[in-house]
């Protein structure tokens, strides 16, 4: 009888350890790498809010995906690094976005939105309108302007946009953190690294594609999540 109970206990311990291992596997950051004639790019994806919080100390309201980028120029060639040369696209709904600047996320001029209760579709599929909204806008989240109708203008029905301005607004301490960690925009022949902040949410690594689109030679990269063992 004691042997039987010991066997059951060991089985339960093994099942618990396997569950913990699977949990650790799912939280391992996804990575990717690509190159062209000018640069080598490596990227690490932080798609979940808790992963973003580990990197920044804040989850940015759960509305952003953070990508750590390293750009390494090749053959001693000087390259221009620009934030808007990077695009993150999801297969989930066709959405794509360039990164936000820190001031668009936590600055006094950041634009936020709130739902007003009116009707309106999501309008998120391959819409080229600009994205508005962001942390710390507790009244809204990033949303693409243009709605779901062809030729529509402004924010979609049921959404009110507002720009946070005025000297009464205290500077968000998160702004300094975002600026410090951001991928610098510069010209260099040396490796440069930093973070990019994409206004996308609730995405899985397997659905995401990172594009680097300079003026000469595009790089397309898919994220791969390696299993992380204890």
GROMACS .gro file of C-alpha atoms in nm:
model
  230
    1UNK     CA    1   0.000   0.000   0.000
    2UNK     CA    2   0.278   0.241   0.092
    3UNK     CA    3   0.455   0.160  -0.233
    4UNK     CA    4   0.138   0.238  -0.426
    5UNK     CA    5   0.095   0.576  -0.253
    6UNK     CA    6   0.461   0.660  -0.314
    7UNK     CA    7   0.418   0.581  -0.683
    8UNK     CA    8   0.113   0.807  -0.708
    9UNK     CA    9   0.300   1.087  -0.530
   10UNK     CA   10   0.595   1.059  -0.768
   11UNK     CA   11   0.359   1.065  -1.065
   12UNK     CA   12   0.193   1.383  -0.939
   13UNK     CA   13   0.532   1.549  -0.884
   14UNK     CA   14   0.637   1.455  -1.239
   15UNK     CA   15   0.314   1.593  -1.389
   16UNK     CA   16   0.358   1.921  -1.200
   17UNK     CA   17   0.717   1.955  -1.317
   18UNK     CA   18   0.613   1.895  -1.678
   19UNK     CA   19   0.343   2.161  -1.648
   20UNK     CA   20   0.597   2.410  -1.511
   21UNK     CA   21   0.837   2.327  -1.793
   22UNK     CA   22   0.566   2.386  -2.052
   23UNK     CA   23   0.487   2.720  -1.887
   24UNK     CA   24   0.853   2.821  -1.905
   25UNK     CA   25   0.868   2.715  -2.270
   26UNK     CA   26   0.572   2.937  -2.361
   27UNK     CA   27   0.728   3.246  -2.202
   28UNK     CA   28   1.065   3.216  -2.373
   29UNK     CA   29   1.122   3.520  -2.601
   30UNK     CA   30   1.089   3.456  -2.974
   31UNK     CA   31   1.382   3.558  -3.192
   32UNK     CA   32   1.467   3.613  -3.557
   33UNK     CA   33   1.759   3.713  -3.777
   34UNK     CA   34   1.797   3.851  -4.129
   35UNK     CA   35   2.052   4.022  -4.348
   36UNK     CA   36   2.107   4.198  -4.677
   37UNK     CA   37   2.411   4.346  -4.846
   38UNK     CA   38   2.432   4.630  -4.593
   39UNK     CA   39   2.329   4.502  -4.249
   40UNK     CA   40   2.263   4.203  -4.025
   41UNK     CA   41   1.955   4.238  -3.804
   42UNK     CA   42   1.871   4.031  -3.499
   43UNK     CA   43   1.545   4.080  -3.312
   44UNK     CA   44   1.389   3.951  -2.989
   45UNK     CA   45   1.012   3.972  -2.945
   46UNK     CA   46   0.831   4.070  -2.625
   47UNK     CA   47   0.467   4.028  -2.719
   48UNK     CA   48   0.296   3.957  -2.387
   49UNK     CA   49   0.229   4.233  -2.131
   50UNK     CA   50   0.426   4.055  -1.858
   51UNK     CA   51   0.725   4.022  -2.093
   52UNK     CA   52   0.703   4.392  -2.180
   53UNK     CA   53   0.693   4.475  -1.807
   54UNK     CA   54   1.013   4.276  -1.749
   55UNK     CA   55   1.191   4.483  -2.012
   56UNK     CA   56   1.050   4.828  -1.931
   57UNK     CA   57   0.914   4.808  -1.577
   58UNK     CA   58   0.566   4.873  -1.721
   59UNK     CA   59   0.338   4.672  -1.949
   60UNK     CA   60   0.227   4.996  -2.125
   61UNK     CA   61  -0.134   4.911  -2.055
   62UNK     CA   62  -0.106   4.588  -2.254
   63UNK     CA   63  -0.137   4.779  -2.582
   64UNK     CA   64   0.218   4.747  -2.717
   65UNK     CA   65   0.456   4.484  -2.848
   66UNK     CA   66   0.824   4.554  -2.782
   67UNK     CA   67   1.099   4.430  -3.013
   68UNK     CA   68   1.467   4.444  -2.913
   69UNK     CA   69   1.672   4.515  -3.227
   70UNK     CA   70   2.042   4.491  -3.302
   71UNK     CA   71   2.163   4.635  -3.632
   72UNK     CA   72   2.515   4.540  -3.741
   73UNK     CA   73   2.652   4.715  -4.052
   74UNK     CA   74   2.844   4.491  -4.291
   75UNK     CA   75   3.181   4.543  -4.461
   76UNK     CA   76   3.247   4.868  -4.273
   77UNK     CA   77   2.962   5.037  -4.459
   78UNK     CA   78   2.785   5.327  -4.288
   79UNK     CA   79   2.408   5.282  -4.268
   80UNK     CA   80   2.125   5.513  -4.166
   81UNK     CA   81   1.902   5.369  -3.894
   82UNK     CA   82   1.548   5.503  -3.900
   83UNK     CA   83   1.258   5.393  -3.682
   84UNK     CA   84   1.010   5.397  -3.969
   85UNK     CA   85   1.217   5.151  -4.173
   86UNK     CA   86   1.076   4.876  -3.947
   87UNK     CA   87   0.726   4.732  -3.987
   88UNK     CA   88   0.560   4.464  -3.774
   89UNK     CA   89   0.284   4.269  -3.949
   90UNK     CA   90   0.047   4.007  -3.812
   91UNK     CA   91  -0.112   3.722  -4.005
   92UNK     CA   92  -0.395   3.719  -3.751
   93UNK     CA   93  -0.589   4.004  -3.911
   94UNK     CA   94  -0.353   4.162  -4.166
   95UNK     CA   95  -0.270   4.450  -3.931
   96UNK     CA   96   0.067   4.619  -3.968
   97UNK     CA   97   0.238   4.907  -3.790
   98UNK     CA   98   0.555   5.109  -3.775
   99UNK     CA   99   0.694   5.179  -3.425
  100UNK     CA  100   0.575   5.466  -3.209
  101UNK     CA  101   0.818   5.727  -3.082
  102UNK     CA  102   0.840   5.753  -2.700
  103UNK     CA  103   0.662   6.089  -2.710
  104UNK     CA  104   0.365   5.927  -2.885
  105UNK     CA  105   0.333   5.675  -2.603
  106UNK     CA  106   0.403   5.873  -2.287
  107UNK     CA  107   0.458   6.236  -2.389
  108UNK     CA  108   0.233   6.532  -2.323
  109UNK     CA  109   0.135   6.535  -2.690
  110UNK     CA  110   0.034   6.168  -2.697
  111UNK     CA  111  -0.304   6.112  -2.859
  112UNK     CA  112  -0.547   5.884  -2.679
  113UNK     CA  113  -0.900   5.772  -2.759
  114UNK     CA  114  -1.206   5.652  -2.573
  115UNK     CA  115  -1.516   5.462  -2.671
  116UNK     CA  116  -1.829   5.679  -2.679
  117UNK     CA  117  -2.079   5.397  -2.713
  118UNK     CA  118  -2.160   5.447  -3.081
  119UNK     CA  119  -2.157   5.171  -3.338
  120UNK     CA  120  -1.857   5.099  -3.549
  121UNK     CA  121  -1.667   4.806  -3.692
  122UNK     CA  122  -1.315   4.718  -3.605
  123UNK     CA  123  -1.184   4.832  -3.943
  124UNK     CA  124  -0.844   4.684  -3.874
  125UNK     CA  125  -0.783   4.476  -4.185
  126UNK     CA  126  -0.519   4.622  -4.418
  127UNK     CA  127  -0.629   4.974  -4.334
  128UNK     CA  128  -0.352   5.225  -4.406
  129UNK     CA  129  -0.484   5.499  -4.177
  130UNK     CA  130  -0.257   5.621  -3.893
  131UNK     CA  131  -0.275   5.455  -3.553
  132UNK     CA  132  -0.365   5.673  -3.257
  133UNK     CA  133  -0.379   5.612  -2.886
  134UNK     CA  134  -0.145   5.472  -2.629
  135UNK     CA  135  -0.010   5.454  -2.278
  136UNK     CA  136  -0.082   5.602  -2.034
  137UNK     CA  137  -0.423   5.669  -2.189
  138UNK     CA  138  -0.638   5.474  -1.952
  139UNK     CA  139  -0.944   5.589  -2.146
  140UNK     CA  140  -0.844   5.415  -2.464
  141UNK     CA  141  -0.600   5.200  -2.657
  142UNK     CA  142  -0.413   5.223  -2.990
  143UNK     CA  143  -0.659   5.230  -3.281
  144UNK     CA  144  -0.626   5.292  -3.653
  145UNK     CA  145  -0.801   5.603  -3.785
  146UNK     CA  146  -1.023   5.555  -4.086
  147UNK     CA  147  -1.284   5.310  -3.965
  148UNK     CA  148  -1.407   5.027  -4.180
  149UNK     CA  149  -1.567   5.224  -4.459
  150UNK     CA  150  -1.398   5.323  -4.785
  151UNK     CA  151  -1.316   5.692  -4.794
  152UNK     CA  152  -1.409   5.754  -4.431
  153UNK     CA  153  -1.218   6.020  -4.243
  154UNK     CA  154  -1.129   6.083  -3.881
  155UNK     CA  155  -1.184   5.840  -3.597
  156UNK     CA  156  -1.440   5.564  -3.650
  157UNK     CA  157  -1.796   5.592  -3.523
  158UNK     CA  158  -1.816   5.547  -3.149
  159UNK     CA  159  -1.458   5.666  -3.088
  160UNK     CA  160  -1.346   6.005  -2.960
  161UNK     CA  161  -0.984   6.116  -3.009
  162UNK     CA  162  -0.811   6.355  -2.771
  163UNK     CA  163  -0.457   6.493  -2.755
  164UNK     CA  164  -0.302   6.520  -2.411
  165UNK     CA  165  -0.160   6.873  -2.396
  166UNK     CA  166  -0.115   7.159  -2.155
  167UNK     CA  167   0.136   7.270  -1.897
  168UNK     CA  168  -0.079   7.114  -1.623
  169UNK     CA  169   0.012   6.768  -1.754
  170UNK     CA  170   0.296   6.623  -1.549
  171UNK     CA  171   0.569   6.454  -1.750
  172UNK     CA  172   0.523   6.080  -1.738
  173UNK     CA  173   0.835   5.918  -1.585
  174UNK     CA  174   0.791   5.637  -1.838
  175UNK     CA  175   0.892   5.879  -2.115
  176UNK     CA  176   1.254   5.890  -1.997
  177UNK     CA  177   1.269   5.510  -1.980
  178UNK     CA  178   1.132   5.471  -2.332
  179UNK     CA  179   1.378   5.727  -2.468
  180UNK     CA  180   1.674   5.568  -2.293
  181UNK     CA  181   1.599   5.219  -2.427
  182UNK     CA  182   1.480   5.311  -2.778
  183UNK     CA  183   1.678   5.208  -3.087
  184UNK     CA  184   1.864   5.529  -3.176
  185UNK     CA  185   1.808   5.695  -3.512
  186UNK     CA  186   2.157   5.758  -3.642
  187UNK     CA  187   2.416   5.694  -3.912
  188UNK     CA  188   2.684   5.447  -3.813
  189UNK     CA  189   2.923   5.175  -3.924
  190UNK     CA  190   2.917   5.014  -3.577
  191UNK     CA  191   2.658   4.777  -3.421
  192UNK     CA  192   2.364   4.956  -3.262
  193UNK     CA  193   2.090   4.810  -3.042
  194UNK     CA  194   1.772   4.925  -2.873
  195UNK     CA  195   1.397   4.877  -2.845
  196UNK     CA  196   1.109   4.950  -3.082
  197UNK     CA  197   0.751   4.998  -2.957
  198UNK     CA  198   0.473   4.872  -3.185
  199UNK     CA  199   0.107   4.960  -3.108
  200UNK     CA  200  -0.026   4.607  -3.151
  201UNK     CA  201  -0.176   4.378  -2.889
  202UNK     CA  202  -0.292   4.021  -2.825
  203UNK     CA  203  -0.062   3.870  -3.088
  204UNK     CA  204   0.126   3.539  -3.097
  205UNK     CA  205   0.487   3.511  -3.207
  206UNK     CA  206   0.402   3.258  -3.480
  207UNK     CA  207   0.174   3.514  -3.648
  208UNK     CA  208   0.422   3.802  -3.653
  209UNK     CA  209   0.654   3.912  -3.932
  210UNK     CA  210   0.917   4.184  -3.895
  211UNK     CA  211   1.011   4.379  -4.206
  212UNK     CA  212   1.309   4.606  -4.251
  213UNK     CA  213   1.240   4.831  -4.547
  214UNK     CA  214   1.522   5.074  -4.624
  215UNK     CA  215   1.550   5.243  -4.961
  216UNK     CA  216   1.766   4.970  -5.113
  217UNK     CA  217   1.712   4.611  -4.995
  218UNK     CA  218   1.419   4.478  -4.787
  219UNK     CA  219   1.458   4.207  -4.520
  220UNK     CA  220   1.161   3.994  -4.411
  221UNK     CA  221   1.190   3.793  -4.089
  222UNK     CA  222   0.962   3.546  -3.909
  223UNK     CA  223   0.987   3.498  -3.534
  224UNK     CA  224   1.078   3.158  -3.392
  225UNK     CA  225   1.028   3.062  -3.030
  226UNK     CA  226   1.296   2.829  -2.896
  227UNK     CA  227   1.200   2.598  -2.612
  228UNK     CA  228   1.362   2.705  -2.287
  229UNK     CA  229   1.464   2.420  -2.059
  230UNK     CA  230   1.537   2.445  -1.690
   0.00000   0.00000   0.00000
